[in-house]
Coordinates of C-alpha atoms and ligand atoms in Angstrom, one line a residue:
X3 CA 28.8 20.5 -6.4
X4 CA 29.0 22.9 -3.4
X5 CA 28.5 21.4 0.1
X6 CA 25.0 21.9 1.2
X7 CA 24.0 23.5 4.5
X8 CA 20.4 24.6 4.0
X9 CA 17.3 25.4 6.0
X10 CA 14.2 25.2 3.9
X11 CA 11.1 26.8 5.5
X12 CA 7.6 25.6 5.0
X13 CA 8.1 22.8 2.5
X14 CA 5.2 20.4 1.6
X15 CA 6.4 17.0 2.6
X16 CA 5.0 13.7 1.4
X17 CA 5.3 10.8 3.9
X18 CA 3.0 8.0 5.1
X19 CA 0.7 8.7 2.1
X20 CA -0.1 12.2 3.3
X21 CA 1.2 15.8 3.0
X22 CA 2.3 18.0 5.8
X23 CA 4.1 21.4 6.1
X24 CA 7.6 21.2 7.6
X25 CA 10.9 23.0 7.9
X26 CA 13.7 21.0 6.6
X27 CA 17.4 21.0 7.4
X28 CA 19.8 19.6 4.8
X29 CA 23.4 18.9 5.7
X30 CA 25.8 17.4 3.2
X31 CA 23.7 15.0 1.1
X32 CA 21.0 14.2 3.7
X33 CA 17.9 15.5 5.4
X34 CA 19.3 16.2 8.9
X35 CA 16.1 17.4 10.5
X36 CA 12.4 17.7 9.7
X37 CA 10.1 19.5 12.1
X38 CA 7.2 21.9 12.1
X39 CA 9.5 24.8 12.9
X40 CA 13.3 25.0 12.9
X41 CA 15.7 27.8 13.8
X42 CA 18.6 28.6 11.5
X43 CA 22.1 27.5 12.5
X44 CA 25.1 29.8 12.0
X45 CA 26.4 29.6 8.4
X46 CA 23.2 28.0 7.2
X47 CA 21.5 29.3 4.1
X48 CA 17.7 29.8 4.7
X49 CA 15.3 29.5 1.8
X50 CA 11.6 30.2 1.8
X51 CA 10.2 27.0 0.2
X52 CA 6.4 27.2 0.4
X53 CA 6.1 26.4 -3.3
X54 CA 8.4 23.3 -2.9
X55 CA 7.6 19.7 -2.3
X56 CA 9.8 16.9 -0.8
X57 CA 8.9 13.5 -2.2
X58 CA 10.6 10.1 -2.3
X59 CA 13.0 9.4 -5.1
X60 CA 11.2 8.2 -8.2
X61 CA 11.5 4.7 -9.7
X62 CA 11.4 4.2 -13.5
X63 CA 11.3 0.5 -14.4
X64 CA 11.8 1.1 -18.1
X65 CA 14.8 3.0 -19.4
X66 CA 17.5 2.4 -22.1
X67 CA 20.9 3.3 -20.8
X68 CA 22.7 2.0 -24.0
X69 CA 25.8 0.7 -22.1
X70 CA 27.4 -1.7 -22.9
X71 CA 27.3 -1.5 -26.7
X72 CA 25.9 1.9 -27.7
X73 CA 27.9 4.5 -25.8
X74 CA 27.5 7.0 -28.6
X75 CA 23.8 7.2 -27.7
X76 CA 24.0 7.2 -23.8
X77 CA 26.2 5.8 -21.1
X78 CA 25.5 4.6 -17.5
X79 CA 27.1 7.9 -16.4
X80 CA 25.0 10.2 -18.6
X81 CA 21.8 8.2 -18.2
X82 CA 21.9 8.1 -14.5
X83 CA 22.8 11.8 -14.4
X84 CA 19.7 12.4 -16.4
X85 CA 17.7 10.3 -13.9
X86 CA 19.2 12.2 -11.0
X87 CA 18.1 15.5 -12.6
X88 CA 14.6 14.0 -13.1
X89 CA 14.3 13.2 -9.4
X90 CA 14.8 9.5 -9.7
X91 CA 16.4 7.2 -7.2
X92 CA 16.3 3.9 -9.1
X93 CA 16.1 2.8 -12.8
X94 CA 15.3 -0.5 -14.5
X95 CA 17.7 -0.9 -17.4
X96 CA 16.3 -2.7 -20.5
X97 CA 18.4 -5.4 -22.1
X98 CA 18.8 -4.3 -25.8
X99 CA 22.5 -4.0 -25.3
X100 CA 25.7 -5.4 -26.8
X101 CA 26.3 -7.9 -25.4
X102 CA 22.7 -8.4 -24.3
X103 CA 22.4 -9.7 -20.7
X104 CA 21.3 -13.2 -21.6
X105 CA 24.0 -15.1 -19.6
X106 CA 25.9 -14.4 -16.4
X107 CA 29.0 -13.5 -18.4
X108 CA 27.2 -11.0 -20.6
X109 CA 25.3 -9.5 -17.6
X110 CA 28.7 -9.1 -15.8
X111 CA 29.7 -6.5 -18.5
X112 CA 26.7 -4.4 -17.7
X113 CA 27.1 -4.9 -13.9
X114 CA 30.7 -3.6 -14.1
X115 CA 29.6 -0.5 -15.9
X116 CA 26.9 0.1 -13.4
X117 CA 29.2 -0.4 -10.4
X118 CA 31.7 2.0 -11.9
X119 CA 29.5 4.9 -13.2
X120 CA 26.0 4.9 -11.9
X121 CA 25.1 7.8 -9.6
X122 CA 21.7 6.4 -8.7
X123 CA 20.5 2.8 -8.4
X124 CA 20.3 0.8 -11.6
X125 CA 18.7 -2.6 -11.8
X126 CA 19.4 -4.6 -15.0
X127 CA 16.8 -6.7 -16.7
X128 CA 17.8 -10.1 -18.0
X129 CA 16.9 -11.1 -21.5
X130 CA 14.0 -13.5 -22.0
X131 CA 15.6 -15.1 -25.0
X132 CA 19.2 -15.7 -26.1
X133 CA 20.4 -12.6 -27.9
X134 CA 16.8 -11.3 -27.8
X135 CA 16.3 -13.3 -31.0
X136 CA 13.2 -15.1 -29.8
X137 CA 14.5 -18.5 -30.7
X138 CA 15.8 -20.0 -27.5
X139 CA 15.3 -18.9 -23.9
X140 CA 18.2 -17.1 -22.1
X141 CA 19.9 -18.6 -19.0
X142 CA 17.0 -17.5 -16.8
X143 CA 17.9 -19.6 -13.8
X144 CA 21.5 -18.3 -13.7
X145 CA 20.4 -14.7 -14.3
X146 CA 17.5 -14.6 -11.8
X147 CA 19.3 -13.7 -8.6
X148 CA 21.0 -10.7 -10.3
X149 CA 18.2 -9.2 -12.5
X150 CA 15.1 -7.1 -11.8
X151 CA 12.9 -9.1 -14.1
X152 CA 13.0 -10.7 -17.6
X153 CA 12.3 -8.8 -20.8
X154 CA 13.1 -8.8 -24.5
X155 CA 12.1 -5.2 -24.7
X156 CA 12.7 -3.6 -28.0
X157 CA 10.8 -6.4 -29.6
X158 CA 7.9 -8.8 -28.8
X159 CA 8.5 -12.5 -28.2
X160 CA 6.7 -13.9 -31.2
X161 CA 6.6 -17.6 -30.4
X162 CA 3.6 -18.6 -28.2
X163 CA 5.5 -21.8 -27.1
X164 CA 8.6 -19.9 -26.0
X165 CA 6.5 -17.3 -24.1
X166 CA 4.7 -20.1 -22.3
X167 CA 8.0 -21.7 -21.3
X168 CA 9.4 -18.4 -20.3
X169 CA 6.4 -17.7 -18.0
X170 CA 6.6 -21.2 -16.4
X171 CA 10.3 -20.8 -15.6
X172 CA 10.0 -17.2 -14.5
X173 CA 7.2 -18.2 -12.2
X174 CA 9.3 -20.9 -10.6
X175 CA 12.1 -18.3 -10.1
X176 CA 9.7 -15.8 -8.6
X177 CA 10.5 -13.3 -11.4
X178 CA 8.2 -11.0 -13.4
X179 CA 8.0 -11.3 -17.2
X180 CA 7.9 -7.7 -18.5
X181 CA 6.7 -7.8 -22.1
X182 CA 7.1 -5.5 -25.0
X183 CA 4.0 -6.5 -26.8
X184 CA 4.2 -6.3 -30.6
X185 CA 2.9 -8.9 -33.0
X186 CA 5.3 -8.6 -35.9
X187 CA 2.9 -10.3 -38.4
X188 CA 0.7 -7.2 -38.1
X189 CA 3.4 -4.5 -38.6
X190 CA 3.5 -4.0 -42.3
X191 CA 6.4 -1.5 -42.3
X192 CA 4.5 1.0 -40.1
X193 CA 6.3 3.7 -38.0
X194 CA 3.5 6.0 -36.7
X195 CA 0.0 5.2 -35.5
X196 CA -2.3 3.9 -38.2
X197 CA -4.8 6.7 -37.8
X198 CA -5.9 10.0 -39.3
X199 CA -2.5 11.6 -39.4
X200 CA -0.8 8.7 -41.2
X201 CA -3.7 8.6 -43.8
X202 CA -3.6 12.3 -44.4
X203 CA 0.2 12.5 -44.8
X204 CA 0.9 9.3 -46.6
X205 CA 2.7 7.5 -43.8
X206 CA 2.8 3.8 -43.1
X207 CA 0.8 3.0 -39.9
X208 CA 1.3 0.7 -36.9
X209 CA -2.1 -0.8 -36.1
X210 CA -3.3 -0.8 -32.5
X211 CA -4.0 -4.6 -33.0
X212 CA -0.2 -5.3 -33.2
X213 CA 0.0 -4.3 -29.5
X214 CA -3.3 -5.6 -28.0
X215 CA -3.3 -8.9 -30.0
X216 CA 0.0 -9.9 -28.3
X217 CA -1.3 -8.7 -24.8
X218 CA -4.4 -10.9 -25.3
X219 CA -2.1 -13.9 -26.2
X220 CA 0.0 -13.3 -23.2
X221 CA -2.9 -13.0 -20.8
X222 CA -4.2 -16.4 -21.9
X223 CA -0.7 -17.7 -21.1
X224 CA -0.7 -16.0 -17.7
X225 CA -4.1 -17.7 -17.0
X226 CA -2.5 -21.0 -17.9
X227 CA 0.9 -20.6 -16.1
X228 CA 0.1 -18.3 -13.2
X229 CA 3.1 -16.1 -14.1
X230 CA 3.6 -12.6 -12.7
X231 CA 3.3 -10.5 -15.8
X232 CA 3.9 -6.8 -16.6
X233 CA 3.1 -5.1 -19.8
X234 CA 5.5 -2.4 -20.9
X235 CA 4.4 0.9 -22.4
X236 CA 0.7 0.3 -23.2
X237 CA -0.6 2.8 -25.7
X238 CA -4.1 1.6 -26.9
X239 CA -7.6 1.7 -25.5
X240 CA -8.0 -2.0 -26.3
X241 CA -4.9 -2.8 -24.1
X242 CA -6.4 -0.9 -21.2
X243 CA -9.6 -2.8 -21.5
X244 CA -7.8 -6.2 -21.7
X245 CA -5.7 -5.5 -18.6
X246 CA -8.7 -4.1 -16.7
X247 CA -10.5 -7.4 -17.3
X248 CA -7.4 -9.5 -16.4
X249 CA -7.1 -7.7 -13.1
X250 CA -10.8 -8.2 -12.3
X251 CA -10.2 -11.9 -13.0
X252 CA -7.4 -11.9 -10.4
X253 CA -4.5 -12.5 -12.7
X254 CA -1.1 -11.4 -11.4
X255 CA -0.8 -8.6 -14.0
X256 CA 0.5 -5.0 -14.0
X257 CA 1.3 -2.4 -16.6
X258 CA 3.0 0.9 -17.3
X259 CA 2.5 3.7 -19.7
X260 CA 4.6 6.7 -20.6
X261 CA 4.1 10.5 -20.1
X262 CA 3.9 11.1 -23.9
X263 CA 1.0 8.7 -24.4
X264 CA -1.0 10.5 -21.6
X265 CA -0.6 14.0 -22.9
X266 CA 0.0 13.7 -26.7
X267 CA -1.8 11.9 -29.5
X268 CA -1.5 11.6 -33.3
X269 CA -3.2 15.0 -33.7
X270 CA 0.0 16.5 -32.2
X271 CA 2.4 14.8 -34.7
X272 CA 4.8 17.0 -36.6
X273 CA 7.1 15.9 -39.5
X274 CA 10.0 15.5 -37.0
X275 CA 11.8 12.5 -35.6
X276 CA 11.2 13.7 -32.0
X277 CA 7.6 12.6 -32.3
X278 CA 8.7 9.0 -33.3
X279 CA 8.7 6.2 -30.7
X280 CA 7.5 2.6 -30.4
X281 CA 4.7 2.2 -29.6
X282 CA 3.6 5.3 -31.5
X283 CA 1.5 8.3 -30.3
X284 CA -2.1 6.9 -30.8
X285 CA -5.5 8.6 -31.2
X286 CA -7.2 11.0 -28.8
X287 CA -9.6 8.2 -27.8
X288 CA -6.6 6.0 -26.9
X289 CA -5.1 8.8 -24.8
X290 CA -8.4 9.3 -23.0
X291 CA -8.7 5.6 -22.2
X292 CA -5.1 5.6 -20.8
X293 CA -6.0 8.5 -18.5
X294 CA -9.1 6.6 -17.4
X295 CA -7.0 3.5 -16.8
X296 CA -4.5 5.6 -14.7
X297 CA -7.4 6.9 -12.6
X298 CA -9.1 3.6 -11.9
X299 CA -5.9 1.7 -11.1
X300 CA -5.7 -0.4 -14.3
X301 CA -2.4 1.3 -15.1
X302 CA -0.1 0.8 -12.2
X303 CA 2.8 3.0 -12.9
X304 CA 4.5 5.6 -15.1
X305 CA 7.7 4.6 -17.0
X306 CA 9.4 6.9 -19.4
X307 CA 10.8 4.4 -21.9
X308 CA 13.8 6.8 -22.0
X309 CA 15.4 5.9 -25.3
X310 CA 18.2 8.2 -26.3
X311 CA 19.6 8.3 -29.9
X312 CA 22.1 10.6 -31.6
X313 CA 20.9 13.9 -33.3
X314 CA 21.7 12.3 -36.7
X315 CA 19.6 9.2 -35.9
X316 CA 16.7 11.5 -35.0
X317 CA 17.1 13.9 -37.9
X318 CA 15.4 11.8 -40.6
X319 CA 11.8 12.8 -40.2
X320 CA 9.0 10.4 -39.2
X321 CA 9.8 7.8 -41.8
X322 CA 13.6 7.6 -41.4
X323 CA 14.4 8.5 -37.8
X324 CA 15.2 5.9 -35.1
X325 CA 12.4 4.9 -32.7
X326 CA 12.5 6.4 -29.2
X327 CA 12.6 9.7 -27.3
X328 CA 14.2 10.7 -24.0
X329 CA 12.0 11.1 -21.0
X330 CA 13.8 11.0 -17.6
X331 CA 14.3 14.8 -17.4
X332 CA 10.7 15.8 -18.4
X333 CA 8.4 13.1 -17.0
X334 CA 7.4 14.7 -13.7
X335 CA 7.1 18.2 -15.1
X336 CA 5.0 17.1 -18.0
X337 CA 2.6 15.1 -15.9
X338 CA 2.5 17.7 -13.1
X339 CA 1.7 20.4 -15.7
X340 CA -0.8 18.5 -17.8
X341 CA -2.5 16.2 -15.3
X342 CA -2.0 17.5 -11.7
X343 CA -2.3 21.3 -12.2
X344 CA -5.6 21.1 -14.2
X345 CA -7.0 18.8 -11.5
X346 CA -7.2 15.6 -13.5
X347 CA -4.9 13.7 -11.2
X348 CA -4.1 14.3 -7.5
X349 CA -0.4 15.0 -6.8
X350 CA -0.2 12.1 -4.3
X351 CA -1.5 9.7 -7.0
X352 CA 1.3 10.9 -9.3
X353 CA 3.9 10.1 -6.5
X354 CA 2.3 6.6 -6.2
X355 CA 2.6 6.1 -10.0
X356 CA 6.2 7.2 -10.1
X357 CA 7.5 5.8 -6.8
X358 CA 5.3 3.6 -4.6
X359 CA 3.7 1.3 -7.2
X360 CA 6.8 0.5 -9.3
X361 CA 8.9 0.0 -6.2
X362 CA 6.3 -2.4 -4.7
X363 CA 5.6 -4.3 -7.9
X364 CA 9.3 -4.9 -8.8
X365 CA 10.5 -5.3 -5.2
X366 CA 12.8 -2.3 -5.4
X367 CA 13.8 -0.9 -2.0
X368 CA 14.3 2.9 -2.1
X369 CA 16.0 4.0 1.2
X370 CA 13.8 6.5 3.1
X371 CA 16.7 9.0 2.9
X372 CA 16.4 9.1 -0.9
X373 CA 14.4 12.2 -1.4
X374 CA 13.9 14.9 -4.0
X375 CA 12.9 18.5 -3.6
X376 CA 10.8 20.0 -6.4
X377 CA 9.9 23.6 -7.1
X378 CA 6.3 23.8 -8.5
X379 CA 5.5 27.5 -9.0
X380 CA 8.1 28.8 -11.6
X381 CA 7.3 27.9 -15.2
X382 CA 10.1 27.2 -17.6
X383 CA 10.6 26.0 -21.2
X384 CA 11.9 22.5 -21.8
X385 CA 15.4 23.1 -23.2
X386 CA 17.2 20.0 -24.5
X387 CA 20.5 21.8 -24.2
X388 CA 20.1 21.5 -20.4
X389 CA 19.6 17.8 -20.5
X390 CA 22.3 15.6 -18.8
X391 CA 21.2 12.8 -21.1
X392 CA 23.2 12.5 -24.4
X393 CA 19.8 12.1 -26.1
X394 CA 18.1 15.4 -26.9
X395 CA 15.1 14.3 -28.9
X396 CA 11.9 15.0 -27.0
X397 CA 8.3 15.8 -28.2
X398 CA 8.1 18.3 -25.3
X399 CA 10.9 20.6 -26.7
X400 CA 10.2 24.2 -25.9
X401 CA 7.0 23.4 -24.0
X402 CA 6.3 25.6 -21.0
X403 CA 6.0 23.4 -17.9
X404 CA 6.0 23.6 -14.1
X405 CA 7.9 21.3 -11.8
X406 CA 11.7 21.5 -11.6
X407 CA 13.9 19.3 -9.5
X408 CA 15.9 21.6 -7.1
X409 CA 17.7 18.9 -5.3
X410 CA 18.0 15.1 -5.5
X411 CA 19.4 13.3 -2.4
X412 CA 20.3 9.7 -3.1
X413 CA 22.6 7.3 -1.3
X414 CA 23.6 10.0 1.2
X415 CA 24.7 12.6 -1.3
X416 CA 23.3 15.3 -3.6
X417 CA 23.2 13.6 -7.0
X418 CA 21.5 16.7 -8.6
X419 CA 21.4 20.3 -7.5
X420 CA 19.8 23.0 -9.6
X421 CA 22.4 25.7 -9.0
X422 CA 20.6 28.4 -11.1
X423 CA 17.3 27.8 -9.3
X424 CA 19.0 27.8 -5.9
X425 CA 20.6 31.2 -6.7
X426 CA 17.3 32.6 -7.8
X427 CA 15.5 31.4 -4.7
X428 CA 18.2 32.8 -2.4
X429 CA 17.9 36.2 -4.1
Ligands
ZN6 ZN1 9.6 -1.5 -25.7

């Protein structure tokens, strides 16, 4: 990328939980100066940036980077490049890998790949159970100092006794248990939401109960053990209600949901693998409940569940395709377009959901110099060919959105720079 020497005039800057208008000088990969009015230096490119915002680098605590083990789907290099383009500074990498990070030796394989290839910060999760098989717990004590939290994401931990023991030990270690909640006894071969679309088109459904039943089980165990507990990708109205009550009760509970659950529902389904993920797109009533939960603080954060697969794996329709869609490069634009622009969610609240809250809950330090510049006024169509992720399957394909990351400054360098948009703004 070309060396940056820029003066941006009249940018909206988010800092100390408030917005202000500033001029911004960027030199190399850093913000060199920020003041109400700056004069250009010789050889500096000056851009009018009144439709741009400068916000802290986002934090996504739920992504699948596929390395080690599944490099044909995504790598640390391509996944973090996608995160950089999406304005992220830090990612939490889920442990459904090969080898899965269930011991220090297995974790070391993932750590080496991160050290070698990550262009933004990556924090690995440790497995809850050995091999994520749900039979014996992983080496939690040995893993604890080196992992973000513990999770068996990809599947739910079915054994009540094992979850109780995991929560006791995680609590003693000061670590969060981040649960993918899915009661397998209630699955019955489903692959999309058990609702109107599944019934009308003869598909096998995944009941809402398979999610909320296991959340209810876990909340009872949190009450018993005092563990710090985080629910991954909640998708149902019952889940929102359960977590709202648990918080009112004072339990140490948090949760996330994904952009697709907030702006899509099973009425939007098409016979195409890019609409297939787990949990599935639920009903319109579920989507409304998630939005209410976002607004009243029941839902703490947005996580994309970025889950890349190959084109072939996603080409087999709703029944046959792999579960999971990519999300890092569309999350902010989709939420800005569908929630912030229509006035449903304040922009500052979206920054809290994508930066402040996940960083605080998971103890992730994002350096103050990690900042991203976004252009908000020029609409564009989501084009998977532009993705830096190896995964191209998104339910937002072709959608007209606002919010494009112009520049992502992370660790003292520009990890993403939208050359085309820069050229346009200079002209
Ligand atoms: Zn999951």
